[in-house]
Short mmCIF file of C-alpha atoms and ligand atoms in Angstrom, two decimals:
data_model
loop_
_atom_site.label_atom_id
_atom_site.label_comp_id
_atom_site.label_asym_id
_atom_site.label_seq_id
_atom_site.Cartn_x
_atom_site.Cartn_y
_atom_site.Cartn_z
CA UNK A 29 0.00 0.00 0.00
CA UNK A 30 3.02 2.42 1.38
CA UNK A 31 4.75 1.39 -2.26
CA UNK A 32 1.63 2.03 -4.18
CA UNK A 33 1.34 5.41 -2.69
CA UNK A 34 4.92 6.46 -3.41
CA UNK A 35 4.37 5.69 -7.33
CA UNK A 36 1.44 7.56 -7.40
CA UNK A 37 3.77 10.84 -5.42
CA UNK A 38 6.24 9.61 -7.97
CA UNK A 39 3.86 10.39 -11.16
CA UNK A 40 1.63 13.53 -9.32
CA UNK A 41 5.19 15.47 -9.16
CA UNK A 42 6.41 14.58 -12.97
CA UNK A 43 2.82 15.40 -14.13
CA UNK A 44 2.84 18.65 -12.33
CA UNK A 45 5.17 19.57 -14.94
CA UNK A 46 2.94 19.81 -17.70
CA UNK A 47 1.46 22.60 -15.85
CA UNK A 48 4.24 24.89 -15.70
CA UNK A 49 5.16 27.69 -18.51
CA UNK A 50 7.91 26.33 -20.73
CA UNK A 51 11.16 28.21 -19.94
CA UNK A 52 13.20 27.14 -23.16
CA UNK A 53 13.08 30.03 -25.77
CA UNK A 54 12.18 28.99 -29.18
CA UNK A 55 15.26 30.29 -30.16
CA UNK A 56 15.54 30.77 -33.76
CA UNK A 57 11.97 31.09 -35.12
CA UNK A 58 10.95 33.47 -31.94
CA UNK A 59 13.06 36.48 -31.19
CA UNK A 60 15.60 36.18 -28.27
CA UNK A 61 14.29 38.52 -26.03
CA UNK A 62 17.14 39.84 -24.97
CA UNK A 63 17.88 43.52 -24.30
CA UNK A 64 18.34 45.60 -27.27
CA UNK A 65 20.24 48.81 -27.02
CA UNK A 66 23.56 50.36 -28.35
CA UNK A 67 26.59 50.23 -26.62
CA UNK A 68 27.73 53.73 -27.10
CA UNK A 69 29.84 55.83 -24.85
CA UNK A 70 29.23 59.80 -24.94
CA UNK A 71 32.83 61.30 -24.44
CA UNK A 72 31.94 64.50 -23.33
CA UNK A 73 30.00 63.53 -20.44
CA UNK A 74 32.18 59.91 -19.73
CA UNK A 75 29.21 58.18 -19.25
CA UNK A 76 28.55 54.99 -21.44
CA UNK A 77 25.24 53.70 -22.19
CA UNK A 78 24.20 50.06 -21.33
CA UNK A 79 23.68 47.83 -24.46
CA UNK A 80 24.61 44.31 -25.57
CA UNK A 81 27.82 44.44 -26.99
CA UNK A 82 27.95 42.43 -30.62
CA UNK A 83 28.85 43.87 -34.23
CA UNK A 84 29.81 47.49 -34.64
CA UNK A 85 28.10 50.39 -35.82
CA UNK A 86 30.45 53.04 -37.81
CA UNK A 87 29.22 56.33 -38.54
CA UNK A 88 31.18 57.06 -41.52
CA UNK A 89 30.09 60.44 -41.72
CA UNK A 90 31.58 61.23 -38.77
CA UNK A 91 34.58 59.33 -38.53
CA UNK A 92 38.06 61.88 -39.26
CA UNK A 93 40.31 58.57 -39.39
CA UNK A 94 42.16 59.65 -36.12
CA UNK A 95 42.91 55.88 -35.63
CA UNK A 96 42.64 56.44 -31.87
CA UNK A 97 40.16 53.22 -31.85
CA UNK A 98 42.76 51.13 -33.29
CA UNK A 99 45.72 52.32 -31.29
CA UNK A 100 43.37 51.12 -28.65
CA UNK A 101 42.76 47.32 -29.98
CA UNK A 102 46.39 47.09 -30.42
CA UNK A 103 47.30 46.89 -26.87
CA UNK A 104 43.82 44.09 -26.73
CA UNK A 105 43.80 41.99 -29.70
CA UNK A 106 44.84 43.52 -32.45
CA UNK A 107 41.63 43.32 -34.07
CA UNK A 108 41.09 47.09 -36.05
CA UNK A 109 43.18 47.71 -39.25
CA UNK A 110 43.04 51.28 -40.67
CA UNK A 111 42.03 50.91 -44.43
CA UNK A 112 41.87 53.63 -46.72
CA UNK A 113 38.30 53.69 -49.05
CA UNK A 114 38.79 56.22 -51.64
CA UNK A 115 34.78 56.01 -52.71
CA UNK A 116 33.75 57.54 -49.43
CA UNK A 117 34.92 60.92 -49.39
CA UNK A 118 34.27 63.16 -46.14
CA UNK A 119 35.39 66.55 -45.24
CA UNK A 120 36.84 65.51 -42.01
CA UNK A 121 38.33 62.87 -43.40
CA UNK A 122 40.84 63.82 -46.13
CA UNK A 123 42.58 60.25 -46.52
CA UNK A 124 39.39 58.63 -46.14
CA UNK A 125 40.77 56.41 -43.62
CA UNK A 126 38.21 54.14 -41.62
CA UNK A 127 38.07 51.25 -38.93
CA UNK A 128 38.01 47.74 -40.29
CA UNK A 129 37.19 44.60 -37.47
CA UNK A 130 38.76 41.42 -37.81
CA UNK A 131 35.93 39.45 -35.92
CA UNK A 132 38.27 36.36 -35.72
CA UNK A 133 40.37 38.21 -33.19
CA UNK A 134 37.91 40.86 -32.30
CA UNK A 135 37.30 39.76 -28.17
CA UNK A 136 34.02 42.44 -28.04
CA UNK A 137 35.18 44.49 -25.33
CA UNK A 138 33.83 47.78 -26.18
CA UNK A 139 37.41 49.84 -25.60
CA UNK A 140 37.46 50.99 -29.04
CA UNK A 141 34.00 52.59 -28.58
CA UNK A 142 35.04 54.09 -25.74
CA UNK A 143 38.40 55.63 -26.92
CA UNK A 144 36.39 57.10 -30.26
CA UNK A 145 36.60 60.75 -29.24
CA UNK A 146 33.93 62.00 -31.99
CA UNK A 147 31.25 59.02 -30.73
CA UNK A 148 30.90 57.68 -34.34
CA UNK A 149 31.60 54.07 -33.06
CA UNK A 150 29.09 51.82 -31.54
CA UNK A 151 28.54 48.57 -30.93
CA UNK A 152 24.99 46.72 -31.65
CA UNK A 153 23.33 43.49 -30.52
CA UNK A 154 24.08 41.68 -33.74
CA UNK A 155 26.06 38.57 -32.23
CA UNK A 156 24.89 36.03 -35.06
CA UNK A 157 27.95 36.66 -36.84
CA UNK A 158 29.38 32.97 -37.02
CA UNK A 159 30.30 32.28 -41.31
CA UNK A 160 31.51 29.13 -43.10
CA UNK A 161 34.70 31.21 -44.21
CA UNK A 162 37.53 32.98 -42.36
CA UNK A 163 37.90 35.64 -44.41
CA UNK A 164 34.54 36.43 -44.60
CA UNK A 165 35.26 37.41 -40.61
CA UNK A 166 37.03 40.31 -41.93
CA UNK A 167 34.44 43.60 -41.93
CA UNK A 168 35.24 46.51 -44.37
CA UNK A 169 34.05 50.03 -43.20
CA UNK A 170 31.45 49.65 -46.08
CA UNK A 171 29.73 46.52 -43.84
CA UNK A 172 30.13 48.12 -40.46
CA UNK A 173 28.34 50.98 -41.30
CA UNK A 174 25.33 49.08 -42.59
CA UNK A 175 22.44 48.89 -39.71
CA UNK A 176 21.62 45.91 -38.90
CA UNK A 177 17.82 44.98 -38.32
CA UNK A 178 17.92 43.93 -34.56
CA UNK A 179 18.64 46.83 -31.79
CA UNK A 180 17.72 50.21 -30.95
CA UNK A 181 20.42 52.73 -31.34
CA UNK A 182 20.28 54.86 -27.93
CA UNK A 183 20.94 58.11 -30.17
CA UNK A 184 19.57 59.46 -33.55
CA UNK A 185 22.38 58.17 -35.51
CA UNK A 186 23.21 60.41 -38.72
CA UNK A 187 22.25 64.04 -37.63
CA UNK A 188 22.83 65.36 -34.29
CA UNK A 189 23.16 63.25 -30.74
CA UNK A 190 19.82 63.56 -29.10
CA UNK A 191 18.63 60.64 -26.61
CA UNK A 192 15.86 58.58 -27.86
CA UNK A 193 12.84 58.61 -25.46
CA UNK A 194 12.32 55.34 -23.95
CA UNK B 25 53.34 56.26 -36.65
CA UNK B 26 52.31 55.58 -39.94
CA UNK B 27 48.86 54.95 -40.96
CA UNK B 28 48.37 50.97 -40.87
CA UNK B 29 47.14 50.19 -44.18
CA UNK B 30 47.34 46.55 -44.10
CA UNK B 31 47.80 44.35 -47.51
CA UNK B 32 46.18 41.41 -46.12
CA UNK B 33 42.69 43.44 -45.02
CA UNK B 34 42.22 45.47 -48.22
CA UNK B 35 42.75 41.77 -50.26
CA UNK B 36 39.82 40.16 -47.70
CA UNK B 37 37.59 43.07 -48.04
CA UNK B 38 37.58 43.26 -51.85
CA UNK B 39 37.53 39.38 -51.67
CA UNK B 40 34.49 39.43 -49.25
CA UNK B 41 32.04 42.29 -51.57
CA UNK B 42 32.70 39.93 -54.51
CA UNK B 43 29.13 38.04 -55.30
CA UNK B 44 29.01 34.39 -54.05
CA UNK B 45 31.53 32.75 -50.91
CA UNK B 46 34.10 30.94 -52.36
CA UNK B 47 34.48 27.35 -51.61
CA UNK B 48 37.05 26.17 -49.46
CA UNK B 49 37.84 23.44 -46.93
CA UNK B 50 38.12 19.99 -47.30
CA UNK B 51 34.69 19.00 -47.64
CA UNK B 52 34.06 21.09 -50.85
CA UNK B 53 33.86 19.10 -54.37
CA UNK B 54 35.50 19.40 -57.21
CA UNK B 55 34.17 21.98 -59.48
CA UNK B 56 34.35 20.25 -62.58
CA UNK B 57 32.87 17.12 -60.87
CA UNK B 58 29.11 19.56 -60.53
CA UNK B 59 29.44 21.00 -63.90
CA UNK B 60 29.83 18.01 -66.18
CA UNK B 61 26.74 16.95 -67.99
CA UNK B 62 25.83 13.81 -66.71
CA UNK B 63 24.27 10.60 -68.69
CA UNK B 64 20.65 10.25 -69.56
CA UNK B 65 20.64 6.86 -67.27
CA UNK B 66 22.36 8.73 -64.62
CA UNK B 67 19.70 11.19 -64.10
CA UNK B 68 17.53 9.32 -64.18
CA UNK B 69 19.05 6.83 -61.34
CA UNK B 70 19.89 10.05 -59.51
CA UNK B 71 16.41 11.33 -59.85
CA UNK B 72 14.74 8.00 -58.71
CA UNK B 73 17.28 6.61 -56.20
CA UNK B 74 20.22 9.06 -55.50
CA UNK B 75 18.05 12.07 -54.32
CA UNK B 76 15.96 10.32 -51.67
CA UNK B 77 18.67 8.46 -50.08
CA UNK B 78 20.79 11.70 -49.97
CA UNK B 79 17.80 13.62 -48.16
CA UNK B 80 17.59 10.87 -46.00
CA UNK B 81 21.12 10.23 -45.20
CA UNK B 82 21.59 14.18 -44.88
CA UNK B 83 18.32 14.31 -42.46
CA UNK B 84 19.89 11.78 -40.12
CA UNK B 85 23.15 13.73 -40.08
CA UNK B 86 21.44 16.86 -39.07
CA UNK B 87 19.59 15.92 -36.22
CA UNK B 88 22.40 13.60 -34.89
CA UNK B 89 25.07 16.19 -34.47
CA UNK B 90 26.75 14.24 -31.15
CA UNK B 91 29.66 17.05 -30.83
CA UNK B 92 33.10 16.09 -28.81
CA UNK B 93 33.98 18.49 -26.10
CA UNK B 94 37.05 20.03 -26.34
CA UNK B 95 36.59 22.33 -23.07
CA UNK B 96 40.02 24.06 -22.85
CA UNK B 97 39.04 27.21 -21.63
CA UNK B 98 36.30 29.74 -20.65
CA UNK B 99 34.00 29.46 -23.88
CA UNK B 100 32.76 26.30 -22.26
CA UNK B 101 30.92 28.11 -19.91
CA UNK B 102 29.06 28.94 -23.00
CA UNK B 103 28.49 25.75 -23.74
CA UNK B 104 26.92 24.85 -20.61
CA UNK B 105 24.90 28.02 -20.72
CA UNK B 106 23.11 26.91 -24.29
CA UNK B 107 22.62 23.09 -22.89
CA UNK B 108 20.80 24.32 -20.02
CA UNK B 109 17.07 24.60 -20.38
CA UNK B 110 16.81 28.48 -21.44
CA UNK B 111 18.43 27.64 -24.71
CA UNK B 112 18.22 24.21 -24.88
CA UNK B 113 20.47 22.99 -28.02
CA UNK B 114 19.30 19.58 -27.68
CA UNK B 115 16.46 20.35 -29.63
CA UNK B 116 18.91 20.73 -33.09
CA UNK B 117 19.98 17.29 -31.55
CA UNK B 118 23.01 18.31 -30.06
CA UNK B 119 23.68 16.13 -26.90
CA UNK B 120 25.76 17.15 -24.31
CA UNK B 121 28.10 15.40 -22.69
CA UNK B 122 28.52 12.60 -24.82
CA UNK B 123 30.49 9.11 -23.94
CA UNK B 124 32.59 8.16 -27.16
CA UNK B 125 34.78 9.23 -29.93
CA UNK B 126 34.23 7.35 -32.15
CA UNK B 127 30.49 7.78 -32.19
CA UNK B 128 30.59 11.62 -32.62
CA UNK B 129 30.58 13.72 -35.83
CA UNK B 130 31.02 17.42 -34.41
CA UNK B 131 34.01 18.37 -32.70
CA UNK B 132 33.31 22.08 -30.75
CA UNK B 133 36.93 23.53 -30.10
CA UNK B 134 35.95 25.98 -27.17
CA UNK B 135 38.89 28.39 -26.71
CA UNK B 136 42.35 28.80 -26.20
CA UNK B 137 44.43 25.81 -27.61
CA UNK B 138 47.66 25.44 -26.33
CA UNK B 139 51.03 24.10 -28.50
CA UNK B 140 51.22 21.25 -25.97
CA UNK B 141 47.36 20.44 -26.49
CA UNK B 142 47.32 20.88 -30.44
CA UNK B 143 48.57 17.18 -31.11
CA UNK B 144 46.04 15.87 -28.50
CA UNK B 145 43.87 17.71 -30.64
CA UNK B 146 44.56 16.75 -33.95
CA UNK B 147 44.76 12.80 -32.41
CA UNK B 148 40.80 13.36 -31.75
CA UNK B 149 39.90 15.05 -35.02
CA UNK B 150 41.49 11.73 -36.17
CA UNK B 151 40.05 9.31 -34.02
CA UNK B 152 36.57 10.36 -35.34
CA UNK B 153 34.54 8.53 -38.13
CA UNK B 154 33.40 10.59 -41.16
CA UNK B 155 31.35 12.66 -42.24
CA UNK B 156 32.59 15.13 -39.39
CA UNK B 157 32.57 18.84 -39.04
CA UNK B 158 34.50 21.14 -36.66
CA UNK B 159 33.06 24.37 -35.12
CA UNK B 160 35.67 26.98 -33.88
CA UNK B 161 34.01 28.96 -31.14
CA UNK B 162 35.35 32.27 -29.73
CA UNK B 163 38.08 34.66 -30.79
CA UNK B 164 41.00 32.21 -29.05
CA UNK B 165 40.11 29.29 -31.44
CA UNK B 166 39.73 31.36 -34.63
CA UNK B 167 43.15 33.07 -34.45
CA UNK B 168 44.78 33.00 -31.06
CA UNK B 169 42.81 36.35 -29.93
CA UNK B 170 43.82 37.70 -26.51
CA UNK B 171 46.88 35.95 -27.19
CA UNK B 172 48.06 37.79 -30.42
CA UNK B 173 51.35 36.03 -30.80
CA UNK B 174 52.15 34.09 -27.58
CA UNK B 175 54.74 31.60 -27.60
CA UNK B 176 52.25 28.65 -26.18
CA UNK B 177 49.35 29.54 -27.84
CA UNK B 178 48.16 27.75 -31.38
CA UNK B 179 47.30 30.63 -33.54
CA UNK B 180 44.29 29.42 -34.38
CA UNK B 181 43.13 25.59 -35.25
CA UNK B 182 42.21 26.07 -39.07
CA UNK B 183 45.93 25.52 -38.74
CA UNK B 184 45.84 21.63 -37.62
CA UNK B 185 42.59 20.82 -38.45
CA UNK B 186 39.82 22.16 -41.05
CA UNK B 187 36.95 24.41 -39.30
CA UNK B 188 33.30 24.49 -41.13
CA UNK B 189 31.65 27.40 -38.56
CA UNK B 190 33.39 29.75 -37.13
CA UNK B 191 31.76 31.73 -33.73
CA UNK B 192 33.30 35.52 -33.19
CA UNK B 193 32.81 36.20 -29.71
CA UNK B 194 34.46 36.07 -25.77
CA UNK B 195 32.71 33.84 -25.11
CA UNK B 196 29.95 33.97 -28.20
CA UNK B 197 26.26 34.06 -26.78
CA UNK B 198 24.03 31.22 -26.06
CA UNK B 199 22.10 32.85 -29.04
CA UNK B 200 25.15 32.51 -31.60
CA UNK B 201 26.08 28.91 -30.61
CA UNK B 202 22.38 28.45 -31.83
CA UNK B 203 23.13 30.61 -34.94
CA UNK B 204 26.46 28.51 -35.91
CA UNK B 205 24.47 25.10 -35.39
CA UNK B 206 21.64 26.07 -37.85
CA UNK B 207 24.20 27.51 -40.18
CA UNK B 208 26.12 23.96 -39.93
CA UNK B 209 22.86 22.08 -40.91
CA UNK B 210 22.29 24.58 -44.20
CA UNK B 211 25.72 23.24 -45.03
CA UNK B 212 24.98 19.67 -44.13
CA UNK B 213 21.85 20.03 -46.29
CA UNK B 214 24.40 20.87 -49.15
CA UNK B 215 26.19 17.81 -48.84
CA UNK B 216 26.15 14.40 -50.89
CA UNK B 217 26.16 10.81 -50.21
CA UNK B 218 30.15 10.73 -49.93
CA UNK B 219 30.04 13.84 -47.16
CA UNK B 220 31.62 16.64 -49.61
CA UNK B 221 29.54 20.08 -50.04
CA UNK B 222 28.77 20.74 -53.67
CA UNK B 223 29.78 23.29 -54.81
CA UNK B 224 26.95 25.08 -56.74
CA UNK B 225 24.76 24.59 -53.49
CA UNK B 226 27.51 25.79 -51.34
CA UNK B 227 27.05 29.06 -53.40
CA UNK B 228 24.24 29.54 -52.31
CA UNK B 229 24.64 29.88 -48.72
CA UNK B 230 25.60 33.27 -48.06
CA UNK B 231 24.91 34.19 -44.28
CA UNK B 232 26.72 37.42 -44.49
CA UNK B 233 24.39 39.81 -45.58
CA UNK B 234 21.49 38.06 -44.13
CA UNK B 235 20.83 40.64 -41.01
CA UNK B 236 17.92 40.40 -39.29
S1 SF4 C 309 35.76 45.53 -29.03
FE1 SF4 C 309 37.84 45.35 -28.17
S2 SF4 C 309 38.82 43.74 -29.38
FE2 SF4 C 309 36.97 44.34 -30.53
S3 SF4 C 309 37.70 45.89 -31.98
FE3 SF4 C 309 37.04 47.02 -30.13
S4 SF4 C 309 38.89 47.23 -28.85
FE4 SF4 C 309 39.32 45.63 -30.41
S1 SF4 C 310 35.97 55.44 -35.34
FE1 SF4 C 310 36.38 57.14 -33.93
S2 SF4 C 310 38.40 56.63 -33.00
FE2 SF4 C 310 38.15 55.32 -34.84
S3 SF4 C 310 39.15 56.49 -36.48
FE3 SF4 C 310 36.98 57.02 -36.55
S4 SF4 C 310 36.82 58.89 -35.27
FE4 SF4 C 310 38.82 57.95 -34.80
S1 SF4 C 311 37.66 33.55 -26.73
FE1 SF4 C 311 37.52 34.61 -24.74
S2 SF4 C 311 36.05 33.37 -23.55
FE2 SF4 C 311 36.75 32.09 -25.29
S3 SF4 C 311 38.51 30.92 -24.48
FE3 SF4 C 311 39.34 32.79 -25.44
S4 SF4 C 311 39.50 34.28 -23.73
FE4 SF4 C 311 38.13 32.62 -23.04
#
């Protein structure tokens, strides 16, 4: 009787189970749900803003090619290389030189954001980056300054810096 | 200093905004092999027979990816992170924690690899049965990362052993180790009876500019 009992404790606990919300995210076809600002960092004031730190976001119109971002990933990985695009033209940037990430070394540590003194760099929740090749790891300027569809910038990127309500 | 203008990056990027990836590894076909016109009798037997079975064959790869652990440094946390039940990457049928060798087909190299581990690691790569693939996760395995040029460190295990998915990231998200699985099925899709991608469906995949 004591045994019988025990089986039945045994099968009311595992069948409780059914009752409770699922906690596995349906990854892939459902959206992540996980937080989607900019990591951007606002030199003027010091203060960063919180945001998931994936792909970067290059402002190209703002970018003067004053390498200070790379100087920066030399002493981490290594993972900026200054290239030179001579399509994109700028005022501020006479030798139209711009940031280019190596993603294979890039470690996604956000100093490069944070040593941009003209805020131009930011980095956005895009983490699906992983590709079949190793070279296609390698992102021109062209690609970084390309939006990409997930995340909220914290700023009105292109014009002036105003906050974004919300 | 001198403006870096770097040889090597300006060759990748004009590589990478050419149309179409283009094939490498060791599990890519010949070209010529796709191209040449095949027999009457051939089509057909590949229409009748050959397609099915390939489908088949290729659907039981997918959903059996039973991945060695190579846990050699903090990625691995990762790991355990996307096995748990938030993420849950048994669901693409990747087990964890798996008992044999010789009964897995997806090695996961999860960070640094050390010179004194890279023949241990190339001894497993070899100890497994084909069709295999090889995932590189995090920034150590792709190319030595934080350690740029140590004297212990392997820069990167493309060198010993050939890598089909590559993860960028320190450590890479639960949600990209999800991302680089489904990108390894698209490929597995790809593949033929004999385990090589061919390669006019390997032009095809193009995740790059596929943002969402
Ligand atoms: S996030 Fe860190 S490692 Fe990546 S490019 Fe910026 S400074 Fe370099
Ligand atoms: S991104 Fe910022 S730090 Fe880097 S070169 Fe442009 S302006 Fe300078
Ligand atoms: S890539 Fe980063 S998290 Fe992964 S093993 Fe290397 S240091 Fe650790």
């Amino acid at each position: 009787m004591v045994e019988a009992l025990k089986i039945i404790k045994a099968m009311q606990s595992g069948l409780r189970h059914l009752f409770y919300s699922r906690v596995t995210r349906r990854y892939p076809e459902v959206d992540s749900g996980l937080p989607e600002g900019y990591y951007s960092f606002d030199p003027k004031k010091g203060v960063a803003t919180a945001g998931w730190k994936g792909r970067h976001y290059l402002e190209m119109d703002k970018c003067t090619g004053c390498q200070l971002c790379s100087f920066m990933c030399d002493e981490i990985s290594n993972a900026i290389i200054m290239v030179e695009v001579p399509e994109v033209r700028f005022e501020q940037n006479k030798k139209s030189l711009f940031p280019s990430v190596d993603y294979g070394r890039c470690v996604f540590c956000g100093l490069c954001v944070d040593a941009c003194p003209f805020e131009c760099l930011h980095m956005t929740p895009e983490i699906r980056l992983a590709d079949y090749d190793r070279k296609k790891l390698y992102y021109s300027p062209l690609e970084l300054s390309i939006q990409p569809a997930v995340g909220k910038p914290s700023y009105v990127v292109g014009k002036r810096k105003e906050r974004v309500e919300g | 200093m001198q403006s870096k203008i770097d040889a090597r990056a300006i060759e990748a990027i004009i590589q990478s905004r050419k149309e179409g990836p283009q094939p490498t590894g060791v599990l890519v076909g010949k070209v010529d092999e796709v191209i040449k016109p095949k027999s009457l009798l051939r089509r057909t037997f590949d229409y009748i027979i050959g397609e099915p079975l390939t489908y088949l064959v290729n659907w039981g790869r997918l959903y059996s990816l039973w991945p060695t652990h190579v846990e050699t440094a903090c990625c691995s946390v990762e790991i355990g992170a996307s096995a748990g039940s938030r993420w849950d990457i048994e669901r693409f049928g990747v087990l964890e924690a798996f008992g044999s060798l010789r009964q897995c087909d997806l090695m996961l190299v999860m960070g640094t690899v050390t010179r004194k581990l890279a023949p241990r690691l190339k001894l497993i790569w070899d100890q497994m049965p084909e069709p295999k693939f090889c995932i590189a996760m995090g920034a150590c395995a792709i190319s030595g990362g934080l350690y740029e040029q140590s004297y212990n460190v392997l820069q990167g295990v493309d060198k010993i052993i050939p890598v089909d998915v590559y993860i960028p990231g320190c450590p890479p998200p639960a949600p990209a180790v999800i991302d680089a699985i489904v990108k390894l099925q698209e490929k597995i899709r790809c593949m033929d009876l004999k385990g090589r991608v061919a390669s006019e469906a390997y032009l095809r995949l193009s995740p790059k500019w596929r943002f969402r």
